[in-house]
PDB file of C-alpha atoms in Angstrom:
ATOM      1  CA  UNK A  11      -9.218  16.860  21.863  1.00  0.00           C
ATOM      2  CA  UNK A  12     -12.326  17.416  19.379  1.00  0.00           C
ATOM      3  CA  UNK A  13     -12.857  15.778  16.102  1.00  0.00           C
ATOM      4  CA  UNK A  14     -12.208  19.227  14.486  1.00  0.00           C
ATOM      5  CA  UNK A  15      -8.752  19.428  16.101  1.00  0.00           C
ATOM      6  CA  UNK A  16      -7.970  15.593  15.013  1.00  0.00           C
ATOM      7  CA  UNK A  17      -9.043  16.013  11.272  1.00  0.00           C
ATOM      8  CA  UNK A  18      -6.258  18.961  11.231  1.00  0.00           C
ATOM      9  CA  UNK A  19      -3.662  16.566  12.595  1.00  0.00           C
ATOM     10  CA  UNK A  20      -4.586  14.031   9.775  1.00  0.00           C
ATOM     11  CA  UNK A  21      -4.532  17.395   7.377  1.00  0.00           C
ATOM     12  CA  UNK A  22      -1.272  18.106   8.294  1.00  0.00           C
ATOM     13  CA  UNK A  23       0.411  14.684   9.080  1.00  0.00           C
ATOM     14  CA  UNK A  24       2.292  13.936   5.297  1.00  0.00           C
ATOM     15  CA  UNK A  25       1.266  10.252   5.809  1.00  0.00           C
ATOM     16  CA  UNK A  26      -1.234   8.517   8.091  1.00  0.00           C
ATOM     17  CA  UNK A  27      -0.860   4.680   8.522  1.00  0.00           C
ATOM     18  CA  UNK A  28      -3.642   2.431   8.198  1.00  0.00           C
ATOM     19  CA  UNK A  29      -3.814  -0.673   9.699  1.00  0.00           C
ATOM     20  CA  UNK A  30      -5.912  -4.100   9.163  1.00  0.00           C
ATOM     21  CA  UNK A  31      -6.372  -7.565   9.812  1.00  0.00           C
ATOM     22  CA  UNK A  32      -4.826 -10.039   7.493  1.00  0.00           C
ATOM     23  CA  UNK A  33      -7.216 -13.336   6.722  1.00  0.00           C
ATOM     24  CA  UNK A  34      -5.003 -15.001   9.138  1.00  0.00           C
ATOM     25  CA  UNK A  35      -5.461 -12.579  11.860  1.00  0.00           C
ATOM     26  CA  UNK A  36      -2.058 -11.097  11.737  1.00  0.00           C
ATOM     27  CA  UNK A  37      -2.396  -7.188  12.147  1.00  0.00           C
ATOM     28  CA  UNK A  38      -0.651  -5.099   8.904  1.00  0.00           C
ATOM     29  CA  UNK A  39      -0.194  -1.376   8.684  1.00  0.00           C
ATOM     30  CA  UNK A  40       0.995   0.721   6.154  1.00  0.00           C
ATOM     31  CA  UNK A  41       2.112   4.618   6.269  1.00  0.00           C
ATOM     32  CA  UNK A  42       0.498   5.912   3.370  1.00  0.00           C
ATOM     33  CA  UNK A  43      -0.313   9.809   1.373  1.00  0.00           C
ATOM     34  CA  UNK A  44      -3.947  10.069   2.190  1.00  0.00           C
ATOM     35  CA  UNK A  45      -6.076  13.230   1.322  1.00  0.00           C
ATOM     36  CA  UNK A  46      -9.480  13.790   2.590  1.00  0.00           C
ATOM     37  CA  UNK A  47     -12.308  15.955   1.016  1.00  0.00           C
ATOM     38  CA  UNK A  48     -14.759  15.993   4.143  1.00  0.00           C
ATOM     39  CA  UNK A  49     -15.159  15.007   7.679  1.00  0.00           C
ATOM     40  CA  UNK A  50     -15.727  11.610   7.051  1.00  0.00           C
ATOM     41  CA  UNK A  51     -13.987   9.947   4.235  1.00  0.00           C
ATOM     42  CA  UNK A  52     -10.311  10.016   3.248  1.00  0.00           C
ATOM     43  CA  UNK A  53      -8.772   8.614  -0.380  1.00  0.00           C
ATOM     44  CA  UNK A  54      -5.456   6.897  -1.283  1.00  0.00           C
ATOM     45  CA  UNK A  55      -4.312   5.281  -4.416  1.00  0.00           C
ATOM     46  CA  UNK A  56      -2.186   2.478  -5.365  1.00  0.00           C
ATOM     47  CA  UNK A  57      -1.240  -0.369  -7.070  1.00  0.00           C
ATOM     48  CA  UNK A  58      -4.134  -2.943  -8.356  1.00  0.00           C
ATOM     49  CA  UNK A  59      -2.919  -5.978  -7.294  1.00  0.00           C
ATOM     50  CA  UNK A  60      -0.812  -6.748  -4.364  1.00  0.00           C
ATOM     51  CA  UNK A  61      -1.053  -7.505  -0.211  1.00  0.00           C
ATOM     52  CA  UNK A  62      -3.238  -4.351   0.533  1.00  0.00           C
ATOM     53  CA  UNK A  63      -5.674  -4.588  -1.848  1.00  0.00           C
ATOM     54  CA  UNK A  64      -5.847  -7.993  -0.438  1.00  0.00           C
ATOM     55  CA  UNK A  65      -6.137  -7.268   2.517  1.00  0.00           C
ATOM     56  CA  UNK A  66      -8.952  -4.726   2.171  1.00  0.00           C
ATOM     57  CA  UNK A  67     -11.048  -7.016   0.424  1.00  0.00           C
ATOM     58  CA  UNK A  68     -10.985  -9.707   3.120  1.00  0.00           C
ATOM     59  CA  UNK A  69     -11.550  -7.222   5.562  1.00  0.00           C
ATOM     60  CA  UNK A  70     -12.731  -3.657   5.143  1.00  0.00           C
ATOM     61  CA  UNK A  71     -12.735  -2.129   8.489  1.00  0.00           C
ATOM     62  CA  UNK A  72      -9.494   0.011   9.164  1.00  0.00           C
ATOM     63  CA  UNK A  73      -7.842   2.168  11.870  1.00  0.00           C
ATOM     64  CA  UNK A  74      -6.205   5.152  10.662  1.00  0.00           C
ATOM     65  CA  UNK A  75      -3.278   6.933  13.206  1.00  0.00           C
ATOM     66  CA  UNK A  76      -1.228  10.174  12.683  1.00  0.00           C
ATOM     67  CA  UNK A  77       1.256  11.947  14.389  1.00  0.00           C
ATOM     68  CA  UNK A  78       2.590  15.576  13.919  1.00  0.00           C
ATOM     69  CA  UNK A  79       5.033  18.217  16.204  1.00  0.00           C
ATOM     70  CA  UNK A  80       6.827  15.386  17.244  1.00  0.00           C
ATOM     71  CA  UNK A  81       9.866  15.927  19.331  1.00  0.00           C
ATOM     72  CA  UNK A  82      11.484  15.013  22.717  1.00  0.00           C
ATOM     73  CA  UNK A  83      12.219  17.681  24.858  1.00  0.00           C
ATOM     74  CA  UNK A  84      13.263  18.166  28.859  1.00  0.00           C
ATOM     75  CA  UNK A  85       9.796  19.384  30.496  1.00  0.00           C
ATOM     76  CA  UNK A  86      10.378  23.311  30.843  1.00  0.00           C
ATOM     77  CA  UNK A  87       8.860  23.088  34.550  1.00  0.00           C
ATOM     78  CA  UNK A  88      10.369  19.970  36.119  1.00  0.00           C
ATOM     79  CA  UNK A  89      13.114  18.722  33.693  1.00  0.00           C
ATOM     80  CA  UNK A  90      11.600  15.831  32.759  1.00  0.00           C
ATOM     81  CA  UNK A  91      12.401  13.678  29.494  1.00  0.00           C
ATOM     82  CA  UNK A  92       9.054  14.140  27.472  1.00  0.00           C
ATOM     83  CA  UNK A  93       8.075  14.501  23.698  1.00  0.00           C
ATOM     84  CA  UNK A  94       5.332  16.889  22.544  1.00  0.00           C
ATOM     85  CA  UNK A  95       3.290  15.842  20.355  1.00  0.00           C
ATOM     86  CA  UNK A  96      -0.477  15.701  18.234  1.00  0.00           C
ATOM     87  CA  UNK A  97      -1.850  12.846  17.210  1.00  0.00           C
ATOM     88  CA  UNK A  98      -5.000  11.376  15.736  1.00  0.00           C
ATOM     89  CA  UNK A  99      -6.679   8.472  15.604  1.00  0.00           C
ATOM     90  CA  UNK A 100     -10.452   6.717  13.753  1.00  0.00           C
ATOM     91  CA  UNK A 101     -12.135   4.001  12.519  1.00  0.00           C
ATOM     92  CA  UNK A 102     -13.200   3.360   9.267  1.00  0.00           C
ATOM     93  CA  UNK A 103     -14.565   0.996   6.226  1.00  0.00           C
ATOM     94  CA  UNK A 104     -12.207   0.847   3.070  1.00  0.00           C
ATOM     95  CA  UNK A 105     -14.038  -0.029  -0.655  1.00  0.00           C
ATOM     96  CA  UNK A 106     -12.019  -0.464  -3.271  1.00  0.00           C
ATOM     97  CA  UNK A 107     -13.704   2.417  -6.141  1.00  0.00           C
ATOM     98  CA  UNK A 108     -14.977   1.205  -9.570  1.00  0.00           C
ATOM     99  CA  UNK A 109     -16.509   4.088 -11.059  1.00  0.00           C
ATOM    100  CA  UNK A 110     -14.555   6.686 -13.113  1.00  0.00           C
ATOM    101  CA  UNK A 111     -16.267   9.859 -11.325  1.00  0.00           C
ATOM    102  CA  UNK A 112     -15.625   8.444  -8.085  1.00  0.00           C
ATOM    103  CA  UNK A 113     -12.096   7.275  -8.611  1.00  0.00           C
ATOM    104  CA  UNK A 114     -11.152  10.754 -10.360  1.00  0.00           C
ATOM    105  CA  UNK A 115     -12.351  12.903  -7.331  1.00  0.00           C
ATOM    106  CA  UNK A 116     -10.264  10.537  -4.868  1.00  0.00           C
ATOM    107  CA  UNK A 117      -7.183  11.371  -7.423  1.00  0.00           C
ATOM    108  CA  UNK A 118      -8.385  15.040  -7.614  1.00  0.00           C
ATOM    109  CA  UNK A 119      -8.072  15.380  -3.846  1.00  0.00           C
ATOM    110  CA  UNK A 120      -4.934  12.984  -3.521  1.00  0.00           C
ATOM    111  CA  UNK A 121      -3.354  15.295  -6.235  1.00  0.00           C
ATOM    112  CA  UNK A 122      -4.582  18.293  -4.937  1.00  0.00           C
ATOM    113  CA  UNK A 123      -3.367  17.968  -1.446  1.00  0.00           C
ATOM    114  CA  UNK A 124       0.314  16.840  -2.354  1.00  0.00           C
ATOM    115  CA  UNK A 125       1.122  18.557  -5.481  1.00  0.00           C
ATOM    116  CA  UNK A 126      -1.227  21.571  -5.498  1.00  0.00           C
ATOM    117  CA  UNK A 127       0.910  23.583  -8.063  1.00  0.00           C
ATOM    118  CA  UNK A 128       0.546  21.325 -10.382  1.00  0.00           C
ATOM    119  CA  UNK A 129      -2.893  20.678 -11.165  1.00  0.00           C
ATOM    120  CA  UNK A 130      -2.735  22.350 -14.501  1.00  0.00           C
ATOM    121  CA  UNK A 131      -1.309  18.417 -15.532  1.00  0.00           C
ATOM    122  CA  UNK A 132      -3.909  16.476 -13.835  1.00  0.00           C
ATOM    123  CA  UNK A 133      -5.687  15.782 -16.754  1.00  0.00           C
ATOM    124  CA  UNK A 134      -3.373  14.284 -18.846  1.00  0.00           C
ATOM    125  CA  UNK A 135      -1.567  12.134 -15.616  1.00  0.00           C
ATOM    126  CA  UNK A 136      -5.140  11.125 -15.409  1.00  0.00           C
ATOM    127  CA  UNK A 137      -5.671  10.266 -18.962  1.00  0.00           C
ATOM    128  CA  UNK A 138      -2.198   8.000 -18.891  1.00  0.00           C
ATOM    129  CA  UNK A 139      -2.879   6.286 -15.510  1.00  0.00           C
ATOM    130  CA  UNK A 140      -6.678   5.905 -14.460  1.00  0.00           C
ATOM    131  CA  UNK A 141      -7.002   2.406 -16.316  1.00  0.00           C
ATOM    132  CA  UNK A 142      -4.369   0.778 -14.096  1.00  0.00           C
ATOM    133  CA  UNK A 143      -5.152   2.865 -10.481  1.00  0.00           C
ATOM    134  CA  UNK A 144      -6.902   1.513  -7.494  1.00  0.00           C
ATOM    135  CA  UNK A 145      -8.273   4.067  -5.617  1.00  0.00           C
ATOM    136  CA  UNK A 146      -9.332   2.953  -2.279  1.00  0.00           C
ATOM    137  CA  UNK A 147     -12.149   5.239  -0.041  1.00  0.00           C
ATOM    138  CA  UNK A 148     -12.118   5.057   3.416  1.00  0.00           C
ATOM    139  CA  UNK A 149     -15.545   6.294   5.226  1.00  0.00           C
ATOM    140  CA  UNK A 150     -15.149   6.928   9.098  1.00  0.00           C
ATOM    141  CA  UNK A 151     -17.327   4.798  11.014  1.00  0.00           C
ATOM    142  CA  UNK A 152     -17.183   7.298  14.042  1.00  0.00           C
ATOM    143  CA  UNK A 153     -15.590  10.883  14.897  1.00  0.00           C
ATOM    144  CA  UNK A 154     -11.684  10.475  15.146  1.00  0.00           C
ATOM    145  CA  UNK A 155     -10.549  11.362  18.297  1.00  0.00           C
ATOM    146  CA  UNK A 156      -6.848  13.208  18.819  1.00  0.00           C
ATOM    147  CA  UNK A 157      -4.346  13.306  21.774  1.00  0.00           C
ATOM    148  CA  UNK A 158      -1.705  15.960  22.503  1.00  0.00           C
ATOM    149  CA  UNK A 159       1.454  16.907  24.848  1.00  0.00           C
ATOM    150  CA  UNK A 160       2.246  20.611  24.544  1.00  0.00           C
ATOM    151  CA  UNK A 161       3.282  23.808  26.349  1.00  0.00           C
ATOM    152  CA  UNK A 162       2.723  27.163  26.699  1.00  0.00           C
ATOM    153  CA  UNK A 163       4.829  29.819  25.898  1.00  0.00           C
ATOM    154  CA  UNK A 164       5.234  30.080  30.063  1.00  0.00           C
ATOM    155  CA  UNK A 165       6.284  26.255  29.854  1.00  0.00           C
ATOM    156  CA  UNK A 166       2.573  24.935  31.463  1.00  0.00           C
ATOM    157  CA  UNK A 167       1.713  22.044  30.039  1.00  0.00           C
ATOM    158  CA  UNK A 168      -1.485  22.719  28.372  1.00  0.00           C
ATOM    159  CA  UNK A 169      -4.326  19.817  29.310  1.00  0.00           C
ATOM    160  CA  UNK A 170      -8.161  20.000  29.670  1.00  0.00           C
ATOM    161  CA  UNK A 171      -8.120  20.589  25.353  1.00  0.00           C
ATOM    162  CA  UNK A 172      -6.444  24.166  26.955  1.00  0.00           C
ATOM    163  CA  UNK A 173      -5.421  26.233  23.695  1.00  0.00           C
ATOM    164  CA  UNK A 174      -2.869  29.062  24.366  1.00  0.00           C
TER     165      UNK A 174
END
């Protein structure tokens, strides 16, 4: 499927995990609330301290994964056990953000993808918790790329990037 078509699986997924390599090697991943405000970069926040923070600063480079419309189901033509699904998948560079513009718009967009109604109060839950945020960018260091099993409405499965 297109990058287009993956970036709306990552829209829509409500977590994408992003994996790394440890110092020692050892992969770690972690499902976590991203938003992102263009094709190429994606934001999430966190604590300052602690094992992906870490992690990140060892070794920037990250794989991000998402899956939405997942669910097994008994292929409508030939009653085989399947699962539909979307998914997404890219590479990326993580930096850790130090400047106050930068780190508010990654909280803007964080904020305004997962609690839009409530943006009237981002000012002050910005005012009371900047100071002790990390807020980590992640730039894509190619398009992401996104899979799919799906049917029609006649049951076909629909391949080729086929939309119904």
């Amino acid at each position: 499927m297109s990058a287009e078509w993956a970036l709306e699986v990552f829209d829509a997924a409500p977590y994408v995990t992003v994996s790394m390599v440890k110092p020692d090697g050892t992969p770690y991943g972690l499902p976590l609330s991203l938003a992102r405000t263009d094709e190429k970069t994606f934001w999430f926040h966190g604590a300052q301290v602690g094992e992906k923070i870490d992690v990140l600063k060892a070794n920037p480079a990250v794989c991000l994964s998402a899956v939405t419309k997942c669910h097994p189901l008994v292929g409508p033509m030939d009653n085989s056990f399947t699962l539909e699904f979307k998914s997404a998948m890219a590479y990326g560079k993580a930096e850790l953000v130090e400047s106050v513009e930068e780190k508010t718009e990654g909280l803007r967009a964080i904020c305004s993808r997962f609690l839009p109604g409530h943006m009237a109060a981002f000012d002050a839950a910005l005012a009371k918790s900047l100071a002790h945020t990390a807020v980590v960018k992640i730039t894509l260091t190619a398009p992401p790329t996104g899979k799919r099993k799906q049917y029609d409405s006649k049951g076909v499965e629909m391949k080729y990037q086929r939309m119904e």
